[in-house]
Short mmCIF file of C-alpha atoms and ligand atoms in Angstrom, two decimals:
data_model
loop_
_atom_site.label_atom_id
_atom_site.label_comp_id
_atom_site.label_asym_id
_atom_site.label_seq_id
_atom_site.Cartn_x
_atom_site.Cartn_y
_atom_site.Cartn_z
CA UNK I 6 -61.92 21.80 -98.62
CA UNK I 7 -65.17 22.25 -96.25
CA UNK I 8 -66.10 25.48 -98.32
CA UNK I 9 -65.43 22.95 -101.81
CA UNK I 10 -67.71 20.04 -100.56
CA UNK I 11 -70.84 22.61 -99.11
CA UNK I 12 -70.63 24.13 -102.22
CA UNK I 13 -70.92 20.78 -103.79
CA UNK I 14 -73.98 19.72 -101.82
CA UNK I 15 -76.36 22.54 -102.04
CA UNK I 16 -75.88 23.01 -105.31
CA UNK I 17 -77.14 19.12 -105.71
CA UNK I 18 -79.57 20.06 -103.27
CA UNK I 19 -81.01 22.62 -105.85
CA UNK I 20 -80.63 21.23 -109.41
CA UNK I 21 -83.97 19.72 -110.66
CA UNK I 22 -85.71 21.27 -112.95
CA UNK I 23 -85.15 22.96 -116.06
CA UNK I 24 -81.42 22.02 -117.93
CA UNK I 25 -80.68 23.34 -121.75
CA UNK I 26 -78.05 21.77 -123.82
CA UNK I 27 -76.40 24.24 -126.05
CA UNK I 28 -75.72 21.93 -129.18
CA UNK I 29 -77.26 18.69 -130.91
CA UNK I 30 -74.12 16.91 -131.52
CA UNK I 31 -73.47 13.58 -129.79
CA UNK I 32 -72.42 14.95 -126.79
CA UNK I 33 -75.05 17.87 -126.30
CA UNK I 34 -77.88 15.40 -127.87
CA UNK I 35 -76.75 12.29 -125.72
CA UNK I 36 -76.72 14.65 -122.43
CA UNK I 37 -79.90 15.94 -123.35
CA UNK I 38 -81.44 12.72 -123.65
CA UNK I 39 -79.52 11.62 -120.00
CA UNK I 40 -81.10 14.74 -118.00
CA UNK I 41 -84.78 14.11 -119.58
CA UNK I 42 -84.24 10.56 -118.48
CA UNK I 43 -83.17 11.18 -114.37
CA UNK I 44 -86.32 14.04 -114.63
CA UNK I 45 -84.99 17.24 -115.71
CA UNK I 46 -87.19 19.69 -118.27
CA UNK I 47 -85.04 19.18 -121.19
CA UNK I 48 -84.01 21.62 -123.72
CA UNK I 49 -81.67 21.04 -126.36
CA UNK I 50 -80.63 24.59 -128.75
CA UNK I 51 -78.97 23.77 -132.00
CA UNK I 52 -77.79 26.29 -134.32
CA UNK I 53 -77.97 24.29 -137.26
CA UNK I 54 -80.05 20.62 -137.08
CA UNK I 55 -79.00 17.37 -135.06
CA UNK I 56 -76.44 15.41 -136.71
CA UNK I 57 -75.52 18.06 -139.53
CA UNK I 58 -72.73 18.08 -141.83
CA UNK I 59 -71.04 20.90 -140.30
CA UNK I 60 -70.84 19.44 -137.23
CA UNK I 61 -68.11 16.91 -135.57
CA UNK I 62 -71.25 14.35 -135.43
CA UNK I 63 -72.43 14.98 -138.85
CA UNK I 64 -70.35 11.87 -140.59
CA UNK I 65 -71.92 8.90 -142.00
CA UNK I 66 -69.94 6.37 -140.33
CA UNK I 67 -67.63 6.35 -136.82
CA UNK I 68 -65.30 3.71 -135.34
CA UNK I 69 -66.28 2.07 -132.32
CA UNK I 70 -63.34 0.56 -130.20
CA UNK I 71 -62.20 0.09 -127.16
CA UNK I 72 -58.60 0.09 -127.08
CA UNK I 73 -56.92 3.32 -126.22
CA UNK I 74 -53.55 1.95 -124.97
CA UNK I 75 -53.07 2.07 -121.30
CA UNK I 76 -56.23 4.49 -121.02
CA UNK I 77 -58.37 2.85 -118.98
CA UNK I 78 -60.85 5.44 -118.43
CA UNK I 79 -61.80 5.70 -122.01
CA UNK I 80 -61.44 1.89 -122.25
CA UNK I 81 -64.45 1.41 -119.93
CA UNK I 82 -65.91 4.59 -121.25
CA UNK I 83 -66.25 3.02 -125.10
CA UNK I 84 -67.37 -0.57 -123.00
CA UNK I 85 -70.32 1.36 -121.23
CA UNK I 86 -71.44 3.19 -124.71
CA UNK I 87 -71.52 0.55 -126.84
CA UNK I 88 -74.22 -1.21 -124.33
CA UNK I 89 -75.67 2.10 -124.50
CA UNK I 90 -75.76 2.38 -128.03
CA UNK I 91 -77.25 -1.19 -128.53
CA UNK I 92 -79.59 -0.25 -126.02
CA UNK I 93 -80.40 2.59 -128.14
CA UNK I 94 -80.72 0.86 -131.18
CA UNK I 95 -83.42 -1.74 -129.96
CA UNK I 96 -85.48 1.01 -128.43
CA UNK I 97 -85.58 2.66 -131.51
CA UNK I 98 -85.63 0.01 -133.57
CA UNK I 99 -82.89 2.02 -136.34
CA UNK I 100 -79.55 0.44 -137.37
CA UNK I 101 -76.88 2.10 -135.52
CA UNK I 102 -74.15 0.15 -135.21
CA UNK I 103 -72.88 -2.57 -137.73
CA UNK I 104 -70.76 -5.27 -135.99
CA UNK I 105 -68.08 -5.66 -138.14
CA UNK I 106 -65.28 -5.80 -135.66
CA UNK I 107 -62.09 -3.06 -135.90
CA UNK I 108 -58.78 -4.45 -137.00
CA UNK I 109 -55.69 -2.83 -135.01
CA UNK I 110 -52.56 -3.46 -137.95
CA UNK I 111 -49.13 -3.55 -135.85
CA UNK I 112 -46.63 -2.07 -137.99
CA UNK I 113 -43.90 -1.80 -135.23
CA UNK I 114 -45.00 0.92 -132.16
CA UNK I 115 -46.42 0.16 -129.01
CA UNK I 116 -50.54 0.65 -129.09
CA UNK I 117 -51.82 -2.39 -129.59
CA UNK I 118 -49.55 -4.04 -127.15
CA UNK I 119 -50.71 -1.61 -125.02
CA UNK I 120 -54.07 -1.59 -125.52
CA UNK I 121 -54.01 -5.38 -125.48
CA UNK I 122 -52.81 -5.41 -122.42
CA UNK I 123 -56.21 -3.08 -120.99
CA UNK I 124 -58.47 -4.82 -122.63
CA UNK I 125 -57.44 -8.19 -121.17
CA UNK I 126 -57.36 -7.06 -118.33
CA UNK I 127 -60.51 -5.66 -118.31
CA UNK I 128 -62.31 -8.73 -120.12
CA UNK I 129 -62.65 -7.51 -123.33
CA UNK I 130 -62.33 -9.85 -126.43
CA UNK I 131 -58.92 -9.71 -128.46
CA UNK I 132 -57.89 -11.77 -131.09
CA UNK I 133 -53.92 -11.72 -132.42
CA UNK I 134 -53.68 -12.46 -136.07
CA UNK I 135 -50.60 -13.07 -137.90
CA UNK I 136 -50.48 -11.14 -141.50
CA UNK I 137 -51.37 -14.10 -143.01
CA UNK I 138 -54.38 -15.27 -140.96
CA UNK I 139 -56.02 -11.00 -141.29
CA UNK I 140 -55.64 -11.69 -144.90
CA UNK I 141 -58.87 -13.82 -144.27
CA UNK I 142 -60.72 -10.54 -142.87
CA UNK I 143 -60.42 -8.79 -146.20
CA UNK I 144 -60.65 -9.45 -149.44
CA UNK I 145 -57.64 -8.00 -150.67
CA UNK I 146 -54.93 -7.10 -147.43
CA UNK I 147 -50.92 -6.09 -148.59
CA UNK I 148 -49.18 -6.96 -145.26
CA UNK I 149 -45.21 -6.68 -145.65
CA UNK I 150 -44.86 -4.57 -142.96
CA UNK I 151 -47.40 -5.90 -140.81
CA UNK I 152 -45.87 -7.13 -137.58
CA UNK I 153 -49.49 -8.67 -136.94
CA UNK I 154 -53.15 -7.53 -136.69
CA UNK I 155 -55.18 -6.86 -133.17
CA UNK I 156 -58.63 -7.61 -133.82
CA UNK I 157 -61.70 -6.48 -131.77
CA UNK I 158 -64.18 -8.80 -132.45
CA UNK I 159 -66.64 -6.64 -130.76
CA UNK I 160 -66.43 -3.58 -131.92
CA UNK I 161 -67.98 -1.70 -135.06
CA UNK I 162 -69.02 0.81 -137.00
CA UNK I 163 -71.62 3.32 -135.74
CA UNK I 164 -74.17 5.40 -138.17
CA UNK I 165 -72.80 8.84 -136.82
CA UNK I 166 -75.38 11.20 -138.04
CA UNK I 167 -78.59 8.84 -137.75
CA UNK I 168 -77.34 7.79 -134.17
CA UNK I 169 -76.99 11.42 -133.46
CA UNK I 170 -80.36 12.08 -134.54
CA UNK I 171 -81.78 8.58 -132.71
CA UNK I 172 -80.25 10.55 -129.35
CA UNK I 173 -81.96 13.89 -130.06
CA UNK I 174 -85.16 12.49 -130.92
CA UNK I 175 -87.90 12.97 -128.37
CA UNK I 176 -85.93 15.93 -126.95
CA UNK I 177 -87.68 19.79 -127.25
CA UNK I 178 -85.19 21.28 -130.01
CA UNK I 179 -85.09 25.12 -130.14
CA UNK I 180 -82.93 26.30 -133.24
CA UNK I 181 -80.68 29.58 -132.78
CA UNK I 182 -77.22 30.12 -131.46
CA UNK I 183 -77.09 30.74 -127.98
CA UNK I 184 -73.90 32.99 -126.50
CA UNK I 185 -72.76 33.30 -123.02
CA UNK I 186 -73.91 36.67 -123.62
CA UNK I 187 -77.27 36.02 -123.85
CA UNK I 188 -77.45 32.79 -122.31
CA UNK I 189 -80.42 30.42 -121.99
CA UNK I 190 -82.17 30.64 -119.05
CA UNK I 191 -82.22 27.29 -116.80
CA UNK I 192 -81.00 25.65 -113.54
CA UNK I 193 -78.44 24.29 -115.39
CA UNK I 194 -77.05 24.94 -119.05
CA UNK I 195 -74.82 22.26 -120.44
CA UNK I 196 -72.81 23.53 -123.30
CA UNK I 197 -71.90 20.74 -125.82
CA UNK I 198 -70.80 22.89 -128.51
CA UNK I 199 -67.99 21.12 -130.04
CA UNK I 200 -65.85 22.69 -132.62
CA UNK I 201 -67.92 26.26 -131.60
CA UNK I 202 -66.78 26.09 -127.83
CA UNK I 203 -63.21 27.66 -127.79
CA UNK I 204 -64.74 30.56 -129.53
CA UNK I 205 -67.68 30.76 -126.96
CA UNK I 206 -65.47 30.43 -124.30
CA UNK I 207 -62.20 31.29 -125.73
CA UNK I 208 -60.30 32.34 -121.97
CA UNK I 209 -61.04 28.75 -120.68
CA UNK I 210 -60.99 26.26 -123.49
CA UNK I 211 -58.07 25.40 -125.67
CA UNK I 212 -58.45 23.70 -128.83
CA UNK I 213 -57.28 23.56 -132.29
CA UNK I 214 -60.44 22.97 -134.68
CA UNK I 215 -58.78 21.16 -138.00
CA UNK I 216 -59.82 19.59 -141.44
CA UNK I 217 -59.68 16.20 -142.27
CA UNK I 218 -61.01 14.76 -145.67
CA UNK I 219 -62.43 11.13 -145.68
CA UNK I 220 -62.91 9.15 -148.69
CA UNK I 221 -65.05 6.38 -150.55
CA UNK I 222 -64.33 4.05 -152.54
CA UNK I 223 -66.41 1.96 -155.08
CA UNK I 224 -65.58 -1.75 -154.48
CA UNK I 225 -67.39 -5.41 -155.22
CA UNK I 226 -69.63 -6.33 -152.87
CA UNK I 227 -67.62 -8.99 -150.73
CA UNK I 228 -66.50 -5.79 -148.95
CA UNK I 229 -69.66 -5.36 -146.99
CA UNK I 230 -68.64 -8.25 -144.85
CA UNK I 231 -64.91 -6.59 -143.83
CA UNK I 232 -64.13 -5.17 -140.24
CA UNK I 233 -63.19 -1.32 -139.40
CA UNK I 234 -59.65 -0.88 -139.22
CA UNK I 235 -57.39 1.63 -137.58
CA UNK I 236 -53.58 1.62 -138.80
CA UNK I 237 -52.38 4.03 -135.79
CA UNK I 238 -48.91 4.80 -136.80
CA UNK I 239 -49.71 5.52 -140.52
CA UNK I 240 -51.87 7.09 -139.64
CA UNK I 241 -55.10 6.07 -141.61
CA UNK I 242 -58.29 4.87 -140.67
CA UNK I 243 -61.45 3.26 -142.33
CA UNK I 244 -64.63 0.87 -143.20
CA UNK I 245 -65.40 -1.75 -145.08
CA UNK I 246 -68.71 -1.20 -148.03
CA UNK I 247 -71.19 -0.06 -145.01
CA UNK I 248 -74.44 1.01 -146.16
CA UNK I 249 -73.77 1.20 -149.60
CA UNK I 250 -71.66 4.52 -149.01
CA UNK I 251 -68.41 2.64 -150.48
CA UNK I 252 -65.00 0.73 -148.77
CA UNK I 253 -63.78 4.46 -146.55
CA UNK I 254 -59.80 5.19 -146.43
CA UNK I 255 -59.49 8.30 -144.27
CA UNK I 256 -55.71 9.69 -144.03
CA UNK I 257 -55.40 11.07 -140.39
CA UNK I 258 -52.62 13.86 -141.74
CA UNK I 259 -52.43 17.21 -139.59
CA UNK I 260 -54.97 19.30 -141.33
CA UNK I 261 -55.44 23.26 -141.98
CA UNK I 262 -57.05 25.06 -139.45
CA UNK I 263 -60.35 26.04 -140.58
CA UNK I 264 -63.62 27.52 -139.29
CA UNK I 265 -66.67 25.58 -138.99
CA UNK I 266 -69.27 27.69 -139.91
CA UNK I 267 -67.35 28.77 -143.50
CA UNK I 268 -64.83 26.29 -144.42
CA UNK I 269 -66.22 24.82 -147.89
CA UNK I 270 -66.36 21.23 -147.86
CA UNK I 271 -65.14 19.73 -150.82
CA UNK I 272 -62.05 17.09 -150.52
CA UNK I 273 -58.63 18.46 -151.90
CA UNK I 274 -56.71 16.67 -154.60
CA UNK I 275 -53.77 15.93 -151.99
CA UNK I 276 -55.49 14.32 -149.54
CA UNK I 277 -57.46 12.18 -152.35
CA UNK I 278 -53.76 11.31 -153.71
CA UNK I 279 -52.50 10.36 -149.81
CA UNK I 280 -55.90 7.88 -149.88
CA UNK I 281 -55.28 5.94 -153.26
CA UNK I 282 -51.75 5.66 -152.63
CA UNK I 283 -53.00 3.73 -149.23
CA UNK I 284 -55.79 2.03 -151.04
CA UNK I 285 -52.89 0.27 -153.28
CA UNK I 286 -50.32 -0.33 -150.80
CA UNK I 287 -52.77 -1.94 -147.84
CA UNK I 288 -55.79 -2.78 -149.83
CA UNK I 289 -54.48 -3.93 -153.65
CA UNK I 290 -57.94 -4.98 -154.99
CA UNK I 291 -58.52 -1.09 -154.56
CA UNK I 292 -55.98 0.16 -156.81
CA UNK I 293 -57.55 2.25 -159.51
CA UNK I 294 -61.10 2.40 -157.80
CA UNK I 295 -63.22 4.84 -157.98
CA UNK I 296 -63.60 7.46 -155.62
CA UNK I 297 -67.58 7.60 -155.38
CA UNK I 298 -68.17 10.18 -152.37
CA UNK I 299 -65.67 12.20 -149.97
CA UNK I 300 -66.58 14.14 -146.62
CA UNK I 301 -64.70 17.00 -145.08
CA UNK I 302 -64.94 17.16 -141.48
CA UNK I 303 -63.39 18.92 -138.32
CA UNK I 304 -61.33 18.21 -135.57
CA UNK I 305 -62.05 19.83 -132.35
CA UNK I 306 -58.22 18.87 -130.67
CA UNK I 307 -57.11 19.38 -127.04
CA UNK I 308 -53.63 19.08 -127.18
CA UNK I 309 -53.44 15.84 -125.17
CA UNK I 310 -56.72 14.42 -126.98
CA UNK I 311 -58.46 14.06 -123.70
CA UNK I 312 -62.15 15.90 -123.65
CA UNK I 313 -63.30 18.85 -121.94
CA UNK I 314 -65.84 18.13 -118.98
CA UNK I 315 -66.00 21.06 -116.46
CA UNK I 316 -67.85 22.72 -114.42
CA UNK I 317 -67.24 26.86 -115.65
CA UNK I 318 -65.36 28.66 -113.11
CA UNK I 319 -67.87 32.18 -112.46
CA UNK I 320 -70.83 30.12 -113.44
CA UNK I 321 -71.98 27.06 -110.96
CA UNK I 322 -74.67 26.28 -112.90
CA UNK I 323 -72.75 26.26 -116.37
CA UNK I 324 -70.85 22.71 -117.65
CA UNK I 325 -69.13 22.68 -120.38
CA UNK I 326 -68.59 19.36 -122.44
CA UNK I 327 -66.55 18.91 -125.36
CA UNK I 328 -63.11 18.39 -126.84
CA UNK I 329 -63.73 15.17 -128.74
CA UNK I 330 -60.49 15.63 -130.09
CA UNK I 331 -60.94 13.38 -133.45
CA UNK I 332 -62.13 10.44 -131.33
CA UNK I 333 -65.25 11.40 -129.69
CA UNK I 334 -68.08 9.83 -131.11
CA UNK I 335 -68.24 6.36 -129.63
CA UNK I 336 -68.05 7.76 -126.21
CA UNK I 337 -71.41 9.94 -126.75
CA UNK I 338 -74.11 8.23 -124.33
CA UNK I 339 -71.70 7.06 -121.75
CA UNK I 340 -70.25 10.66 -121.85
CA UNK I 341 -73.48 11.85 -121.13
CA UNK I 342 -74.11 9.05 -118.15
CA UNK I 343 -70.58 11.23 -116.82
CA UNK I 344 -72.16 14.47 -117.69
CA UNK I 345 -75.25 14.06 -115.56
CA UNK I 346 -73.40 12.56 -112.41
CA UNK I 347 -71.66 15.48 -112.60
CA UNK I 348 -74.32 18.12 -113.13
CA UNK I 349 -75.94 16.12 -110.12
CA UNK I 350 -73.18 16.05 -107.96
CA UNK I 351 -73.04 12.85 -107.79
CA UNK I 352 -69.55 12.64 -109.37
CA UNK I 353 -66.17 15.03 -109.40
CA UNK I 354 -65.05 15.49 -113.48
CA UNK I 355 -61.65 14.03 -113.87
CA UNK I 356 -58.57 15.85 -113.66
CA UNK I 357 -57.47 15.28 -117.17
CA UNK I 358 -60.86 16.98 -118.04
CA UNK I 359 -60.44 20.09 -116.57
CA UNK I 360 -60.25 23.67 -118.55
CA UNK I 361 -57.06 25.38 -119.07
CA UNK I 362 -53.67 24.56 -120.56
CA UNK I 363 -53.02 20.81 -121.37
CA UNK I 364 -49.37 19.23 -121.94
CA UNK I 365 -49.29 17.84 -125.60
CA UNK I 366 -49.63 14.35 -126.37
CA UNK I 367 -52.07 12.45 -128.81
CA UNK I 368 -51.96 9.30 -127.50
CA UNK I 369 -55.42 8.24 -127.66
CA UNK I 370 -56.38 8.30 -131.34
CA UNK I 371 -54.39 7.98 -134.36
CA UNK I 372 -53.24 11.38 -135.68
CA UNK I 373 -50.74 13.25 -134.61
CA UNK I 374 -50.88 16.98 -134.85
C1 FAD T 11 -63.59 12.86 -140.09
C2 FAD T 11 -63.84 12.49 -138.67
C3 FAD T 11 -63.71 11.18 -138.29
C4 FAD T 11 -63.94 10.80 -136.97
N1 FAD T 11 -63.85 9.49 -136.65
C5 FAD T 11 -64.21 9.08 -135.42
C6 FAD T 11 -64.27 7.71 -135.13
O1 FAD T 11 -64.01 6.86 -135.97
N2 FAD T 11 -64.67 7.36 -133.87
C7 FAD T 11 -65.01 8.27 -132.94
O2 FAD T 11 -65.37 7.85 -131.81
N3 FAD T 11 -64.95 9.59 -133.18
C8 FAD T 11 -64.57 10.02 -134.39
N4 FAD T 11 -64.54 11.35 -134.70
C9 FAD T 11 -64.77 12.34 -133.64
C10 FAD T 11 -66.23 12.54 -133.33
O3 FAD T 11 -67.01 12.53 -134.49
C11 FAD T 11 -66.38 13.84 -132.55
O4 FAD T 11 -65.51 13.83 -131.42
C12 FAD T 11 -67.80 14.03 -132.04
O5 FAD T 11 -68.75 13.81 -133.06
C13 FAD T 11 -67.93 15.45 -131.49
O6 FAD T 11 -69.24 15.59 -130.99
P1 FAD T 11 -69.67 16.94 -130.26
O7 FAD T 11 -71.08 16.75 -129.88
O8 FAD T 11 -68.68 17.31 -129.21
O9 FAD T 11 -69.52 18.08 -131.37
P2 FAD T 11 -70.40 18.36 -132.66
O10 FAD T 11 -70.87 17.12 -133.28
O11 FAD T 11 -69.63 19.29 -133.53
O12 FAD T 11 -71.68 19.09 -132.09
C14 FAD T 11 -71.67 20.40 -131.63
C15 FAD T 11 -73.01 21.00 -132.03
O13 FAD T 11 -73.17 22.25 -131.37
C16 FAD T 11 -73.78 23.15 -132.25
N5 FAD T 11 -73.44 24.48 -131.76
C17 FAD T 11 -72.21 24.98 -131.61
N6 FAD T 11 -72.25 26.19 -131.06
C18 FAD T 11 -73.56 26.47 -130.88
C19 FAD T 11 -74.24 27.59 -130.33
N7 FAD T 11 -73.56 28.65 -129.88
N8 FAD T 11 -75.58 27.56 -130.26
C20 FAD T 11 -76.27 26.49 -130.73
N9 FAD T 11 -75.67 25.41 -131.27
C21 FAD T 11 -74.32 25.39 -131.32
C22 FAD T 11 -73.18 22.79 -133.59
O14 FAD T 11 -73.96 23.26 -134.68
C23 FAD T 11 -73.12 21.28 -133.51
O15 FAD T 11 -74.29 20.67 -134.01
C24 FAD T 11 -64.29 11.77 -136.01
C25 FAD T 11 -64.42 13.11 -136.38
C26 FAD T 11 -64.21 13.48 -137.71
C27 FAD T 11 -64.37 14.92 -138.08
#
């Protein structure tokens, strides 16, 4: 215990400086972003670009809410970003987040009652519909089995891969693909690598990197007005019309296992099918529409869905960050607030963050593989 907490203390004593963050994704680019702010020589190494497709970050849109059912952590968590991310958006002056709202609909488990229960607590605004009353937040809602709707009237949409960008901007980007075998040199090296850090780190991290296909819809224009939405035990996700990109239905099914760097990104015919056939059943105006875009994305999934943010075990100076687990995005800037206490030593990482083997359990987003 002495040994633990000297350790702790000179190593705050000696990091100022120089930091590199090993990835431009929302994690690596908020962190980045963090450090330069409390002082430290910033710089952020991206394989690819900030905010591309290939990455976890790379989407055009990303549900922000705070419920996460009795998690309180990540309750507060998504309460601190979205400040952050407002924050954000007036110093930058860009449209990141559209405040639209996310509708919870209750088909019968436990989440939203849970989550309710948090967010009251905590302070946060809830509104219980009945079916009939959330037929007023869409224009077209189906709602037989709809035990009633949770709405977050504060909640939203972000613009995933211009926010991503907003959060990189201003930091020194190197491009290339560092290793821990030829690591960058620094005082300390954060690496935010997302679906790329089990296979950089392979003995310590744990994660299952999966596909999911998200698709858009072409719909009339009173759809621009309509909330997010999360049906958790379907489990399918989605927008309203943001941005012109088209009314999003995203089935959360267990997906393939793919790699990153070579999995071709074009939406399979099954996963289109699973989307229509919600599109009729929840959303009945959206029978027959057109699909006008479709996104294939990755998963990087612990197997309880909590992220990875540790401190590596031969390496004092190394942290990894990561393990957004399908749900990640919101979290980004308040992630990195977490990131930096930590690097600083001004704060332990959690337990449930730590490296190594995790008991399953998905309880904090809404697939479940
Ligand atoms: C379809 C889909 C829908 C989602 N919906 C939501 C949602 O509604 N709400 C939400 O909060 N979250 C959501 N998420 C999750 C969220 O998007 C991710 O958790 C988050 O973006 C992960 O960010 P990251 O920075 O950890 O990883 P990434 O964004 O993948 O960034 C990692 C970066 O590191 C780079 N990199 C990797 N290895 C190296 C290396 N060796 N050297 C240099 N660069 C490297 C990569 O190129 C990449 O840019 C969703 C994810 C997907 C795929």
């Amino acid at each position: 215990m002495l040994a633990e907490r000297s350790r702790t203390v000179d190593y705050a004593a000696r990091v100022s400086g120089c930091a590199v963050v090993v990835g431009a994704g929302v994690f690596g680019a908020a962190t980045a972003r963090e450090l330069a702010r409390r002082g430290f020589e910033v710089t952020l190494v991206e394989q690819y670009s900030p905010g591309d497709v290939r990455s976890g970050s790379g989407g055009d849109t990303r549900l922000h809410r705070c419920s996460h059912g009795d998690a309180e952590w990540y309750t507060q968590s998504a309460r601190r970003a979205l400040e952050l991310w407002l924050a954000l958006e007036e110093e930058t002056g860009e449209r990141l987040f559209e405040p639209v709202g996310v509708a919870w609909f209750d088909t019968g488990g436990d989440f939203t009652i849970r989550s309710e229960t948090t967010l009251t607590r905590l302070g946060i605004r809830t509104e219980r519909l009945t079916p009939a009353e959330a037929r007023g937040l869409f224009p077209s809602l189906g709602g037989d089995d709809l035990r009633s709707v949770l709405l977050e009237p504060d909640a939203g949409v972000l613009h995933a891969r211009r926010a991503t960008q907003a959060l990189a901007h201003g930091v020194r980007l190197d491009r290339g693909r560092a290793t821990p075998a030829d690591p960058p040199h620094a005082d300390v090296v954060v690496w935010a690598c997302g679906a790329w850090l089990a296979g950089l780190f392979p003995t310590l991290v744990r994660q299952k990197v999966t596909r999911r296909d998200v698709f858009f819809f072409g719909a009339d224009g009173d759809w621009t007005r309509a909330p997010g939405w999360c049906d958790y035990d379907g489990a399918y996700y989605g927008t309203g019309d943001l941005g012109g990109l088209g009314v999003e239905i995203a089935p959360d099914v267990p997906g393939d296992e793919v790699d990153p760097d070579r999995v071709q990104r074009l939406p399979k015919p099954e996963n289109e099918r699973l989307a229509r056939q919600y599109a009729a059943r929840r959303f009945p105006a959206l029978a027959g529409a057109p699909v006008v875009g479709a996104r294939v994305c990755q998963y990087d999934l612990t197997a309880d869905a909590h992220f990875v943010v540790a401190r590596h075990p031969e390496r004092a100076d190394w942290w990894l960050a990561g393990g957004g687990s399908g749900h990640g995005f919101k979290h980004g800037p308040a992630l990195a607030e977490y990131v930096a206490d930590c690097v600083e030593g001004t704060r332990e990482p959690e337990p449930f963050h730590a490296l190594g083997p995790r008991a399953p359990g998905a309880g904090l987003r809404t697939a479940h593989d």
